[in-house]
Amino acid sequence: MSSERIDIHPISGFPEWLPNMRLAELRLIDAISRQYERYGFTPIQTPIVEQWDILTAKSGAQRQIFTVGRPQEGEQDEDQLGLRFDLTVPLARYVVQHANELTFPFRRYAIDKVWRGERPKRGRYREFYQCDIDVIGMGQLDLAFDAEVACTINSTLETLGVPDFQIRFSNRKVLTSLLASHGMDAQAQTDVMRLVDKAGADLRSVRRVLNEAGIAPDAVASISQLIACADIDAASQVQGVDPEGLDDMRAVLKDCQLLGMPSGRLIPDFTIARGLDYYTGSVFETFVTGHEQWGSVCSGGRYDDLAGYFSNQKYPGVGVSIGLSRLFALLTHMGLLDSTRKTPTQVLVAMQDRANLYQEYLALAGEIRSAGLACEVYLQQKSLRDQLGYASNLGIPIVLIVGGNEHANGQVLVKDMKAGGQELIVRTELLETLKARLIQP
Amino acid sequence: MSSERIDIHPISGFPEWLPNMRLAELRLIDAISRQYERYGFTPIQTPIVEQWDILTAKSGAQRQIFTVGRPQEGEQDEDQLGLRFDLTVPLARYVVQHANELTFPFRRYAIDKVWRGERPKRGRYREFYQCDIDVIGMGQLDLAFDAEVACTINSTLETLGVPDFQIRFSNRKVLTSLLASHGMDAQAQTDVMRLVDKAGADLRSVRRVLNEAGIAPDAVASISQLIACADIDAASQVQGVDPEGLDDMRAVLKDCQLLGMPSGRLIPDFTIARGLDYYTGSVFETFVTGHEQWGSVCSGGRYDDLAGYFSNQKYPGVGVSIGLSRLFALLTHMGLLDSTRKTPTQVLVAMQDRANLYQEYLALAGEIRSAGLACEVYLQQKSLRDQLGYASNLGIPIVLIVGGNEHANGQVLVKDMKAGGQELIVRTELLETLKARLIQP
């Protein structure tokens, strides 16, 4: 071994959790997966790398992408590779590549990391999780899926224990038709959409941003009138707005109601524009009530053409993505995540009398594991006090102690590390006792 | 959208599954995690990148490592980064970096991808999963953990339904002491260890490889005598073998027996050497009976010093790693994995009468999901025949059909897509019926 030690330091923008936080994060991921699967979304996973030309097909992304270098083995004919920066580009590539083997509409979810080479700042990571669901049609996809996707998110956030939240939504066609009525072409519409998205929900700041960008005053007035509308009927009165987008919004609202979404959960909001220019219909953003300043924890929408860069076949779709890192931070901030446990272990079998009862301890652990509980035996040579300290440090809820007396009497001392009490239990009733204490209904 | 289409092709060595195989792979990963947690191992996840100097601290690995490029933003002071090529180096770095916040012995598991820039060949991937468990001590770690780790693997493979397998093991001290008795220094011992590992289990090929490498004839004779030994007692008769390693092996065998491992599962085998030179005690390899030619599906061992390159503190540990990609391929080959389902969906609600019963279908799906079952409503405008084709293509086991008559009578037609039959069920008994059919005990 070298005598010069390597200097170890965290890599900026690449977070890493201690066991208690990773356990909490995994529980969150498991709950989200379970809920996504309950709605019939199927998990797929793509390689972390994609061809460079696929990642950069859309201009603008290039500067964010990490390159992945090939080893120096003279393999000149290989692709240049980059790390994926979202889960949508890989989905588009996957759908086109495997179209003949997939069944459409294709409902997929993906919970995976993505990487962006941005300069890290204020809780902005270079490696972070996204949790995406999308339904992809071949040629055509019914509007009913927009509501389905919104409802999946609603029930997922409910399952996670988020006390109250609003899914604010609009439809790109509404603002687009208004802008077209002012003679703007597709590029100008996209630019305005991005400005509105950037300005956020505040009417005055939208107006200022649009004026600064040199948008014509009558257009600014129209846009201001639209985004000030509190409901769909009001928006239908704005001159230049084509009714199609509003009809879509009414249909989505009605379906969500039929699917059992509580009233007031899905709210029309004409300030919602989304910055990405591939959205063509519904657009969603989700805010936790009382924590709106954290930004949207789940965003998405409908797009006409997922894979226009790779295929002549049209693949319309609708999808949303939970920003897991932000949601995790917010739930932690709100005290809604239990991060006291630093191990999955529920029961520690103390090693009190190694010389005589070693076999008994190992057998006990085997039985407890067979009952589906997480258990370990303390295998180091330490005092009982140290062993209890170990359990306490890790947040292990129960310690079992069996000394010569207990063993002779067919008993086990069950020590509750949280409540602090202890109880002598007949050995044959141990599993029942542990299950009753540990398995939440 | 561009009119020039990008050419999409698979990236060599980076496998990607269709939904049915990914579902099967995820079920495998879930089962392994559950079992690892049952033994008290806690999950950790590290970034996919590590500092270049950490990855290359051990010579030899460098050529295999993928470099990760920084975006061109003039951040000259940042580290050079590479993708991790195993889960052990990141563990060593993690333990040293967070030592003050961890509780020792530290039991961790990690199921994650690693990347090696080898030229891909014969089922050798550049991106693949490893499933590691390790117990790390600070300063000292009891020998009892060697058996604990072996038993965790035993019960994990049993849980996965592997019908029969053998964990073949040895102890590095046995061969090392023998080689020392022939006057070999540490480097020479390591070289021989690697040769024995490379030669495999066949005695004649070991002898040939050692002779070709110019090892002294009396040493070759001793080594041959040792690796021909069928049990620990026979090995104790070989001149030059120090009893310490053999005593350790006896202790591990005995503990595994106490932990309930079936006899004949853990087998002393003095041909097991392991190529990696950080092992210092027990070494394990695992072979599925009748499929030994696939190689070891789970290997590992005991090491004295996990983090010698980064820390003056000694961290002894013991760990094993399931090669998930190989095991997955083998279980598939053996027909032990169900890969008929292409979706988590268990129940498809057909859209037979959209005009009148749309609301009923959505409500039905909501109830079924609330009961914990995965359900989707068919939302596209297609014939019932097409809808049944969709369910059949995806392997969805049950389709529910409600037409005007069924609805009026408070009934649901339950169509079994596997057995082929169908049954009219009273609406109020539907959930019970579905649960009985779908939830395996």
Coordinates of N, CA and C in Angstrom, one line a residue, chain A residues 78-197:
Chain A
E78 N -16.1 4.0 -33.1 CA -17.3 4.1 -32.2 C -17.9 5.4 -32.1
D79 N -19.1 5.5 -31.5 CA -19.8 6.7 -31.4 C -19.2 7.6 -30.3
Q80 N -19.4 8.9 -30.5 CA -19.1 9.8 -29.3 C -20.3 9.7 -28.4
L81 N -20.1 9.6 -27.1 CA -21.1 9.4 -26.2 C -21.3 10.5 -25.2
G82 N -22.4 10.7 -24.6 CA -22.7 11.7 -23.6 C -23.6 11.1 -22.6
L83 N -23.6 11.7 -21.3 CA -24.6 11.3 -20.3 C -25.9 11.9 -20.6
R84 N -27.0 11.1 -20.4 CA -28.3 11.7 -20.6 C -28.6 12.9 -19.7
F85 N -29.3 13.9 -20.2 CA -29.6 15.1 -19.3 C -31.0 15.1 -18.9
D86 N -31.8 14.2 -19.5 CA -33.2 14.0 -19.1 C -33.6 12.6 -19.4
L87 N -34.9 12.2 -19.1 CA -35.3 10.9 -19.4 C -36.2 10.9 -20.7
T88 N -36.5 12.0 -21.2 CA -37.3 12.1 -22.4 C -36.6 11.8 -23.7
V89 N -35.4 12.3 -23.9 CA -34.7 12.0 -25.1 C -34.4 10.5 -25.2
P90 N -33.9 9.9 -24.1 CA -33.8 8.4 -24.2 C -35.1 7.7 -24.5
L91 N -36.2 8.2 -23.9 CA -37.5 7.5 -24.2 C -37.8 7.6 -25.7
A92 N -37.6 8.8 -26.3 CA -37.9 9.0 -27.7 C -37.0 8.0 -28.5
R93 N -35.8 7.9 -28.2 CA -34.9 7.0 -28.9 C -35.3 5.6 -28.7
Y94 N -35.7 5.2 -27.5 CA -36.1 3.8 -27.2 C -37.4 3.5 -28.0
V95 N -38.3 4.4 -28.0 CA -39.6 4.1 -28.7 C -39.4 3.9 -30.2
V96 N -38.5 4.7 -30.8 CA -38.3 4.5 -32.2 C -37.5 3.2 -32.5
Q97 N -36.5 3.0 -31.6 CA -35.6 1.8 -31.8 C -36.4 0.5 -31.7
H98 N -37.3 0.5 -30.7 CA -38.0 -0.8 -30.4 C -39.5 -0.8 -30.8
A99 N -39.9 0.2 -31.7 CA -41.3 0.4 -32.0 C -42.0 -0.9 -32.4
N100 N -41.3 -1.8 -33.1 CA -41.9 -3.0 -33.6 C -42.2 -4.0 -32.5
E101 N -41.5 -3.8 -31.4 CA -41.7 -4.8 -30.3 C -42.5 -4.2 -29.1
L102 N -42.9 -3.0 -29.3 CA -43.7 -2.4 -28.2 C -45.2 -2.4 -28.6
T103 N -46.1 -2.4 -27.5 CA -47.5 -2.3 -27.8 C -48.0 -0.9 -27.4
F104 N -48.7 -0.2 -28.4 CA -49.1 1.2 -28.2 C -50.6 1.2 -27.8
P105 N -51.1 2.1 -27.1 CA -50.3 3.2 -26.4 C -49.3 2.6 -25.4
F106 N -48.1 3.1 -25.4 CA -47.0 2.6 -24.5 C -46.9 3.4 -23.3
R107 N -47.2 2.8 -22.1 CA -47.2 3.5 -20.8 C -46.0 3.2 -20.1
R108 N -45.0 4.1 -20.0 CA -43.8 3.7 -19.3 C -43.5 4.7 -18.2
Y109 N -42.8 4.2 -17.2 CA -42.2 5.1 -16.2 C -40.7 4.8 -16.1
A110 N -40.0 5.8 -15.6 CA -38.6 5.7 -15.3 C -38.2 6.5 -14.1
I111 N -37.6 5.9 -13.2 CA -37.1 6.7 -12.0 C -35.6 6.5 -12.1
D112 N -34.9 7.5 -12.5 CA -33.4 7.3 -12.7 C -32.7 8.7 -12.6
K113 N -31.4 8.6 -12.6 CA -30.6 9.8 -12.5 C -30.3 10.4 -13.9
V114 N -30.2 11.7 -13.9 CA -29.8 12.4 -15.1 C -28.6 13.4 -14.7
W115 N -27.9 13.8 -15.7 CA -26.7 14.6 -15.4 C -26.6 15.9 -16.2
R116 N -26.4 17.0 -15.6 CA -26.3 18.3 -16.3 C -25.0 19.0 -15.8
G117 N -24.2 19.4 -16.8 CA -22.9 20.0 -16.4 C -23.1 21.5 -16.2
E118 N -24.1 21.9 -15.5 CA -24.3 23.3 -15.1 C -23.4 23.6 -14.0
R119 N -23.0 24.8 -13.8 CA -22.3 25.2 -12.6 C -23.2 25.1 -11.4
P120 N -22.8 24.3 -10.5 CA -23.8 24.0 -9.4 C -24.0 25.2 -8.5
K121 N -25.2 25.5 -8.1 CA -25.5 26.6 -7.2 C -26.8 26.3 -6.4
R122 N -27.0 27.0 -5.4 CA -28.2 27.0 -4.6 C -29.0 25.8 -4.7
G123 N -28.5 24.6 -4.3 CA -29.3 23.4 -4.3 C -29.6 22.9 -5.7
R124 N -28.8 23.4 -6.7 CA -28.9 22.9 -8.0 C -27.9 21.8 -8.2
Y125 N -28.3 20.6 -8.6 CA -27.3 19.5 -8.6 C -26.9 19.2 -10.1
R126 N -25.8 18.6 -10.2 CA -25.3 18.1 -11.5 C -25.7 16.6 -11.8
E127 N -26.0 15.9 -10.7 CA -26.6 14.6 -10.7 C -27.8 14.6 -9.9
F128 N -28.9 14.2 -10.5 CA -30.2 14.2 -9.7 C -31.2 13.3 -10.4
Y129 N -32.2 12.9 -9.6 CA -33.2 12.0 -10.0 C -34.4 12.7 -10.7
Q130 N -34.9 12.0 -11.7 CA -36.2 12.3 -12.3 C -37.1 11.1 -12.2
C131 N -38.4 11.3 -12.0 CA -39.4 10.2 -11.9 C -40.5 10.5 -13.0
D132 N -40.3 9.9 -14.1 CA -41.2 10.3 -15.3 C -42.2 9.2 -15.5
I133 N -43.5 9.7 -15.9 CA -44.4 8.8 -16.5 C -44.8 9.4 -17.9
D134 N -45.0 8.6 -18.9 CA -45.4 9.1 -20.2 C -46.3 8.0 -20.8
V135 N -47.3 8.4 -21.6 CA -48.0 7.5 -22.4 C -47.8 8.0 -23.9
I136 N -47.3 7.0 -24.7 CA -47.0 7.4 -26.1 C -47.9 6.6 -27.0
G137 N -48.5 7.4 -27.9 CA -49.4 6.7 -28.9 C -48.6 6.6 -30.2
M138 N -49.1 5.7 -31.1 CA -48.5 5.7 -32.4 C -49.5 6.3 -33.4
G139 N -49.2 7.5 -33.9 CA -50.1 8.2 -34.8 C -51.1 9.1 -34.0
Q140 N -51.7 8.5 -33.0 CA -52.8 9.3 -32.3 C -52.9 8.9 -30.9
L141 N -53.2 9.8 -30.0 CA -53.4 9.5 -28.6 C -54.5 10.3 -28.0
D142 N -55.5 9.6 -27.4 CA -56.7 10.2 -26.9 C -56.4 11.2 -25.9
L143 N -57.2 12.3 -25.9 CA -57.1 13.4 -24.9 C -57.3 12.8 -23.5
A144 N -58.1 11.7 -23.3 CA -58.4 11.2 -22.0 C -57.1 10.9 -21.2
F145 N -56.0 10.6 -21.9 CA -54.7 10.3 -21.2 C -54.2 11.5 -20.4
D146 N -54.5 12.7 -20.9 CA -54.0 13.9 -20.1 C -54.6 13.9 -18.7
A147 N -55.8 13.5 -18.6 CA -56.4 13.4 -17.2 C -55.8 12.3 -16.4
E148 N -55.6 11.2 -17.1 CA -55.1 10.0 -16.5 C -53.7 10.3 -15.9
V149 N -52.9 11.0 -16.6 CA -51.6 11.3 -16.1 C -51.7 12.3 -14.9
A150 N -52.5 13.2 -15.0 CA -52.7 14.2 -13.9 C -53.2 13.4 -12.6
C151 N -54.1 12.5 -12.9 CA -54.6 11.7 -11.7 C -53.6 10.8 -11.1
T152 N -52.7 10.3 -11.9 CA -51.6 9.4 -11.4 C -50.7 10.2 -10.5
I153 N -50.4 11.5 -10.9 CA -49.6 12.3 -10.1 C -50.4 12.7 -8.8
N154 N -51.7 13.0 -8.9 CA -52.5 13.4 -7.7 C -52.4 12.2 -6.7
S155 N -52.7 11.0 -7.1 CA -52.7 9.9 -6.2 C -51.3 9.6 -5.7
T156 N -50.3 9.8 -6.5 CA -48.9 9.6 -6.0 C -48.6 10.5 -4.9
L157 N -48.8 11.8 -5.1 CA -48.5 12.8 -4.1 C -49.3 12.6 -2.8
E158 N -50.6 12.2 -3.0 CA -51.4 11.8 -1.8 C -50.8 10.7 -1.0
T159 N -50.4 9.7 -1.8 CA -49.8 8.5 -1.1 C -48.5 8.9 -0.3
L160 N -47.8 9.9 -0.8 CA -46.5 10.3 -0.2 C -46.8 11.1 1.1
G161 N -48.1 11.4 1.3 CA -48.4 12.2 2.5 C -48.3 13.7 2.4
V162 N -48.2 14.2 1.1 CA -48.2 15.6 0.9 C -49.5 16.2 1.3
P163 N -49.6 17.0 2.3 CA -50.9 17.4 2.9 C -51.8 18.1 1.9
D164 N -51.3 19.1 1.2 CA -52.2 19.8 0.2 C -51.3 20.3 -0.9
F165 N -51.9 20.3 -2.1 CA -51.1 20.7 -3.2 C -52.1 21.1 -4.4
Q166 N -51.6 21.8 -5.3 CA -52.4 22.2 -6.5 C -51.7 21.9 -7.8
I167 N -52.4 21.2 -8.7 CA -51.9 21.0 -10.0 C -52.5 22.1 -10.9
R168 N -51.6 23.1 -11.3 CA -52.1 24.2 -12.0 C -51.8 23.9 -13.5
F169 N -52.8 24.1 -14.3 CA -52.6 23.7 -15.7 C -53.2 24.7 -16.7
S170 N -52.7 24.6 -17.9 CA -53.2 25.4 -19.0 C -53.1 24.5 -20.3
N171 N -53.4 25.1 -21.4 CA -53.2 24.4 -22.7 C -52.5 25.3 -23.6
R172 N -51.4 24.8 -24.2 CA -50.6 25.7 -25.1 C -51.4 26.3 -26.2
K173 N -52.4 25.6 -26.6 CA -53.2 26.1 -27.8 C -53.9 27.4 -27.5
V174 N -54.2 27.6 -26.2 CA -54.9 28.9 -25.8 C -54.0 30.1 -26.1
L175 N -52.8 30.1 -25.5 CA -51.9 31.2 -25.8 C -51.4 31.3 -27.2
T176 N -51.1 30.1 -27.8 CA -50.7 30.0 -29.2 C -51.7 30.7 -30.1
S177 N -53.0 30.3 -29.9 CA -54.0 30.9 -30.9 C -54.1 32.4 -30.7
L178 N -53.9 32.9 -29.5 CA -54.0 34.3 -29.2 C -52.8 35.0 -29.9
L179 N -51.6 34.4 -29.8 CA -50.4 35.0 -30.4 C -50.5 35.0 -31.9
A180 N -51.1 33.9 -32.5 CA -51.3 33.8 -33.9 C -52.2 34.9 -34.4
S181 N -53.2 35.2 -33.6 CA -54.2 36.3 -34.0 C -53.5 37.6 -34.0
H182 N -52.3 37.8 -33.4 CA -51.6 39.0 -33.5 C -50.5 38.9 -34.6
G183 N -50.6 37.9 -35.4 CA -49.7 37.7 -36.5 C -48.4 37.1 -36.2
M184 N -48.2 36.6 -35.0 CA -46.9 36.0 -34.7 C -46.7 34.6 -35.4
D185 N -45.5 34.3 -35.9 CA -45.2 33.0 -36.4 C -44.8 32.0 -35.3
A186 N -44.5 30.8 -35.7 CA -44.2 29.8 -34.7 C -43.0 30.1 -33.8
Q187 N -42.0 30.7 -34.4 CA -40.8 31.0 -33.6 C -41.1 32.1 -32.6
A188 N -41.8 33.2 -33.1 CA -42.2 34.3 -32.2 C -43.1 33.7 -31.0
Q189 N -44.0 32.8 -31.4 CA -44.8 32.2 -30.3 C -44.0 31.5 -29.3
T190 N -43.0 30.7 -29.8 CA -42.2 30.0 -28.8 C -41.4 30.9 -27.9
D191 N -40.9 32.0 -28.5 CA -40.1 33.0 -27.7 C -41.0 33.6 -26.6
V192 N -42.2 34.0 -27.0 CA -43.1 34.6 -26.0 C -43.5 33.5 -24.9
M193 N -43.7 32.3 -25.3 CA -44.0 31.2 -24.4 C -42.9 31.1 -23.3
R194 N -41.7 31.2 -23.8 CA -40.5 31.1 -22.9 C -40.4 32.3 -22.0
L195 N -40.7 33.4 -22.5 CA -40.7 34.7 -21.7 C -41.8 34.6 -20.6
V196 N -43.0 34.1 -20.9 CA -44.0 34.0 -20.0 C -43.7 33.0 -18.9
D197 N -43.1 31.9 -19.3 CA -42.7 30.8 -18.4 C -41.6 31.4 -17.4

